[in-house]
Short mmCIF file of C-alpha atoms in Angstrom, two decimals:
data_model
loop_
_atom_site.label_atom_id
_atom_site.label_comp_id
_atom_site.label_asym_id
_atom_site.label_seq_id
_atom_site.Cartn_x
_atom_site.Cartn_y
_atom_site.Cartn_z
CA UNK Y 152 -14.77 13.61 -5.22
CA UNK Y 153 -13.80 12.89 -8.84
CA UNK Y 154 -12.10 16.33 -8.93
CA UNK Y 155 -10.06 15.35 -5.86
CA UNK Y 156 -9.17 12.01 -7.47
CA UNK Y 157 -8.13 13.77 -10.68
CA UNK Y 158 -5.97 16.23 -8.72
CA UNK Y 159 -4.36 13.36 -6.81
CA UNK Y 160 -3.63 11.41 -9.99
CA UNK Y 161 -1.96 14.50 -11.47
CA UNK Y 162 0.30 14.48 -8.40
CA UNK Y 163 1.02 10.74 -8.51
CA UNK Y 164 4.04 8.56 -9.20
CA UNK Y 165 4.31 5.32 -11.12
CA UNK Y 166 5.84 2.49 -9.08
CA UNK Y 167 9.28 2.97 -10.64
CA UNK Y 168 9.09 6.75 -10.11
CA UNK Y 169 8.12 6.17 -6.46
CA UNK Y 170 11.07 3.83 -5.91
CA UNK Y 171 13.47 6.22 -7.62
CA UNK Y 172 12.17 9.19 -5.61
CA UNK Y 173 12.79 7.35 -2.33
CA UNK Y 174 16.29 6.29 -3.45
CA UNK Y 175 17.27 9.79 -4.54
CA UNK Y 176 16.16 11.28 -1.21
CA UNK Y 177 18.09 8.63 0.71
CA UNK Y 178 21.27 9.60 -1.15
CA UNK Y 179 20.90 12.99 0.56
CA UNK Y 180 20.07 11.43 3.92
CA UNK Y 181 16.38 12.30 3.62
CA UNK Y 182 13.06 10.46 3.69
CA UNK Y 183 9.77 11.29 2.03
CA UNK Y 184 7.29 13.32 4.06
CA UNK Y 185 7.22 16.66 5.84
CA UNK Y 186 8.99 15.37 8.96
CA UNK Y 187 12.68 14.50 8.77
CA UNK Y 188 14.63 12.49 11.35
CA UNK Y 189 17.40 9.90 11.57
CA UNK Y 190 14.78 7.29 12.51
CA UNK Y 191 12.65 7.94 9.43
CA UNK Y 192 15.70 7.82 7.17
CA UNK Y 193 16.73 4.56 8.86
CA UNK Y 194 13.25 3.08 8.29
CA UNK Y 195 13.34 4.20 4.66
CA UNK Y 196 16.66 2.43 4.16
CA UNK Y 197 15.30 -0.77 5.73
CA UNK Y 198 12.21 -0.51 3.56
CA UNK Y 199 14.26 -0.22 0.38
CA UNK Y 200 15.85 -3.57 1.20
CA UNK Y 201 12.42 -5.06 1.96
CA UNK Y 202 10.95 -3.84 -1.32
CA UNK Y 203 13.94 -5.12 -3.28
CA UNK Y 204 13.47 -8.56 -1.70
CA UNK Y 205 9.72 -8.63 -2.23
CA UNK Y 206 10.03 -7.64 -5.88
CA UNK Y 207 12.12 -10.79 -6.37
CA UNK Y 208 10.20 -13.21 -4.16
CA UNK Y 209 6.49 -12.37 -4.26
CA UNK Y 210 4.49 -14.68 -6.52
CA UNK Y 211 0.84 -14.19 -7.52
CA UNK Y 212 -1.03 -17.48 -6.90
CA UNK Y 213 -2.82 -18.99 -9.90
CA UNK Y 214 -6.22 -18.53 -8.23
CA UNK Y 215 -5.60 -14.78 -7.97
CA UNK Y 216 -4.27 -14.64 -11.54
CA UNK Y 217 -7.47 -16.28 -12.78
CA UNK Y 218 -9.68 -13.81 -10.92
CA UNK Y 219 -7.68 -10.82 -12.17
CA UNK Y 220 -7.90 -12.19 -15.72
CA UNK Y 221 -11.69 -12.18 -15.35
CA UNK Y 222 -11.94 -8.43 -14.63
CA UNK Y 223 -13.99 -6.54 -17.18
CA UNK Y 224 -13.68 -2.94 -15.96
CA UNK Y 225 -10.45 -0.91 -15.91
CA UNK Y 226 -9.42 0.43 -12.53
CA UNK Y 227 -6.68 2.62 -11.09
CA UNK Y 228 -5.16 1.40 -7.84
CA UNK Y 229 -4.46 4.77 -6.19
CA UNK Y 230 -2.21 4.12 -3.19
CA UNK Y 231 -1.39 6.65 -0.46
CA UNK Y 232 2.07 5.88 0.91
CA UNK Y 233 5.40 7.17 2.27
CA UNK Y 234 8.88 5.68 1.95
CA UNK Y 235 9.39 5.35 5.72
CA UNK Y 236 6.23 3.31 6.31
CA UNK Y 237 6.94 -0.33 7.18
CA UNK Y 238 3.49 -1.55 6.18
CA UNK Y 239 3.75 0.24 2.82
CA UNK Y 240 7.08 -1.48 2.14
CA UNK Y 241 5.38 -4.84 2.64
CA UNK Y 242 2.23 -4.03 0.67
CA UNK Y 243 3.01 -1.69 -2.25
CA UNK Y 244 5.28 -4.23 -4.06
CA UNK Y 245 2.47 -6.81 -3.73
CA UNK Y 246 -0.03 -4.41 -5.31
CA UNK Y 247 2.49 -3.80 -8.11
CA UNK Y 248 2.68 -7.55 -8.78
CA UNK Y 249 -1.12 -7.65 -9.04
CA UNK Y 250 -1.23 -4.69 -11.43
CA UNK Y 251 1.39 -6.39 -13.63
CA UNK Y 252 -0.93 -9.37 -14.10
CA UNK Y 253 -3.60 -7.55 -16.10
CA UNK Y 254 -3.99 -4.53 -18.37
CA UNK Y 255 -7.22 -3.76 -16.47
CA UNK Y 256 -5.23 -2.38 -13.52
CA UNK Y 257 -2.98 0.65 -13.29
CA UNK Y 258 -0.99 1.52 -10.16
CA UNK Y 259 -0.56 5.17 -9.13
CA UNK Y 260 1.10 6.21 -5.86
CA UNK Y 261 0.75 9.50 -3.98
CA UNK Y 262 2.63 10.65 -0.91
CA UNK Y 263 0.47 11.15 2.17
CA UNK Y 264 2.02 14.43 3.33
CA UNK Y 265 1.64 16.00 -0.12
CA UNK Y 266 -2.01 14.98 -0.50
CA UNK Y 267 -3.82 16.07 2.67
CA UNK Y 268 -7.26 16.35 1.08
CA UNK Y 269 -7.19 12.80 -0.24
CA UNK Y 270 -5.77 11.39 2.99
CA UNK Y 271 -8.45 13.12 5.04
CA UNK Y 272 -11.12 11.36 2.97
CA UNK Y 273 -9.66 7.96 3.82
CA UNK Y 274 -8.80 8.06 7.51
CA UNK Y 275 -8.74 4.85 9.54
CA UNK Y 276 -10.48 5.33 12.89
CA UNK Y 277 -9.62 9.03 12.60
CA UNK Y 278 -5.92 8.37 11.92
CA UNK Y 279 -3.84 9.08 8.80
CA UNK Y 280 -2.81 5.43 8.56
CA UNK Y 281 -1.02 4.22 5.44
CA UNK Y 282 -0.80 2.56 3.03
CA UNK Y 283 -4.33 3.19 1.88
CA UNK Y 284 -5.59 1.98 -1.47
CA UNK Y 285 -8.41 3.87 -3.20
CA UNK Y 286 -10.01 1.85 -6.00
CA UNK Y 287 -10.83 4.25 -8.84
CA UNK Y 288 -12.93 3.37 -11.88
CA UNK Y 289 -10.72 4.50 -14.76
CA UNK Y 290 -13.47 5.71 -17.12
CA UNK Y 291 -15.32 7.85 -14.58
CA UNK Y 292 -12.65 8.55 -11.89
CA UNK Y 293 -15.26 7.51 -9.33
CA UNK Y 294 -13.92 5.87 -6.17
CA UNK Y 295 -15.40 2.37 -5.84
CA UNK Y 296 -14.00 1.48 -2.45
CA UNK Y 297 -10.86 1.53 -0.35
CA UNK Y 298 -8.59 -0.88 1.48
CA UNK Y 299 -5.86 -0.70 4.09
CA UNK Y 300 -3.71 0.07 5.90
CA UNK Y 301 -3.18 -3.64 6.64
CA UNK Y 302 -4.72 -7.01 5.79
CA UNK Y 303 -7.38 -8.10 8.28
CA UNK Y 304 -5.24 -10.58 10.23
CA UNK Y 305 -2.28 -8.18 10.44
CA UNK Y 306 -4.58 -5.45 11.75
CA UNK Y 307 -5.97 -7.89 14.34
CA UNK Y 308 -2.45 -8.80 15.46
CA UNK Y 309 -1.70 -5.14 16.22
CA UNK Y 310 -5.10 -4.47 17.82
CA UNK Y 311 -4.77 -7.51 20.08
CA UNK Y 312 -1.21 -6.61 21.05
CA UNK Y 313 -2.20 -3.06 21.98
CA UNK Y 314 -5.17 -4.33 24.01
CA UNK Y 315 -2.84 -6.64 25.96
CA UNK Y 316 0.23 -4.39 26.38
CA UNK Y 317 -1.21 -0.88 26.03
CA UNK Y 318 1.42 0.19 23.48
CA UNK Y 319 2.78 -0.67 20.07
CA UNK Y 320 6.47 -1.24 20.83
CA UNK Y 321 9.40 -2.75 18.94
CA UNK Y 322 8.28 -6.28 19.85
CA UNK Y 323 4.89 -5.64 18.22
CA UNK Y 324 6.57 -4.30 15.09
CA UNK Y 325 8.83 -7.36 14.95
CA UNK Y 326 5.83 -9.70 15.28
CA UNK Y 327 4.09 -7.79 12.47
CA UNK Y 328 7.12 -8.14 10.18
CA UNK Y 329 7.20 -11.89 10.93
CA UNK Y 330 3.52 -12.08 10.00
CA UNK Y 331 4.17 -10.38 6.65
CA UNK Y 332 7.12 -12.70 5.97
CA UNK Y 333 4.99 -15.79 6.61
CA UNK Y 334 1.96 -14.50 4.67
CA UNK Y 335 3.96 -13.77 1.48
CA UNK Y 336 1.47 -11.10 0.38
CA UNK Y 337 -1.38 -13.57 -0.08
CA UNK Y 338 -3.84 -11.91 2.33
CA UNK Y 339 -3.26 -8.54 0.66
CA UNK Y 340 -3.89 -10.06 -2.77
CA UNK Y 341 -7.02 -11.91 -1.67
CA UNK Y 342 -8.59 -8.89 0.03
CA UNK Y 343 -7.84 -6.48 -2.83
CA UNK Y 344 -9.10 -9.02 -5.39
CA UNK Y 345 -12.39 -9.21 -3.45
CA UNK Y 346 -12.60 -5.40 -3.51
CA UNK Y 347 -12.09 -5.50 -7.29
CA UNK Y 348 -14.74 -8.18 -7.78
CA UNK Y 349 -17.25 -6.20 -5.74
CA UNK Y 350 -16.50 -3.10 -7.83
CA UNK Y 351 -17.26 -5.07 -11.01
CA UNK Y 352 -20.89 -5.28 -9.89
CA UNK Y 353 -21.32 -1.53 -9.25
#
């Protein structure tokens, strides 16, 4: 597994490289990923605006800052993502804010469709759902856990909606975006911080 992690890290982007890659593709009317369509390009454009807004508005609560300051081990936050993914647009900027709080964390991003082997190790109920965070111990490149593709309450919102309506339609996606807007990234930060604290004891 450490060989797979190493290979994935060699194929990874920093946050700024990831943002620039998405922007450059959009200038040519393209999205990241193997599949191209007007819809995916449209979603990527929307997501750029979301990420720009979140970069300006997301704040790390003091409680989270204190916990991150207490980390002793160095970890890589290896995130599987794509530019067209609505959940990734809401979550990846939040993870970046966390990584900026401490020199114990380093954010690396890989594209799902370019990293099949890694994605297949971290399926969600058999699906290639993203974003997915793999917590990697920096010294050993051993994976110490994973998280995603959504915070617990956001995942429950979608599961409950599908159970009631049988499909995930535009209304469900709108409700999910409202949830993210209200949550302000706090659930993501809390759940990933807990993952980090558990990894400290391994």
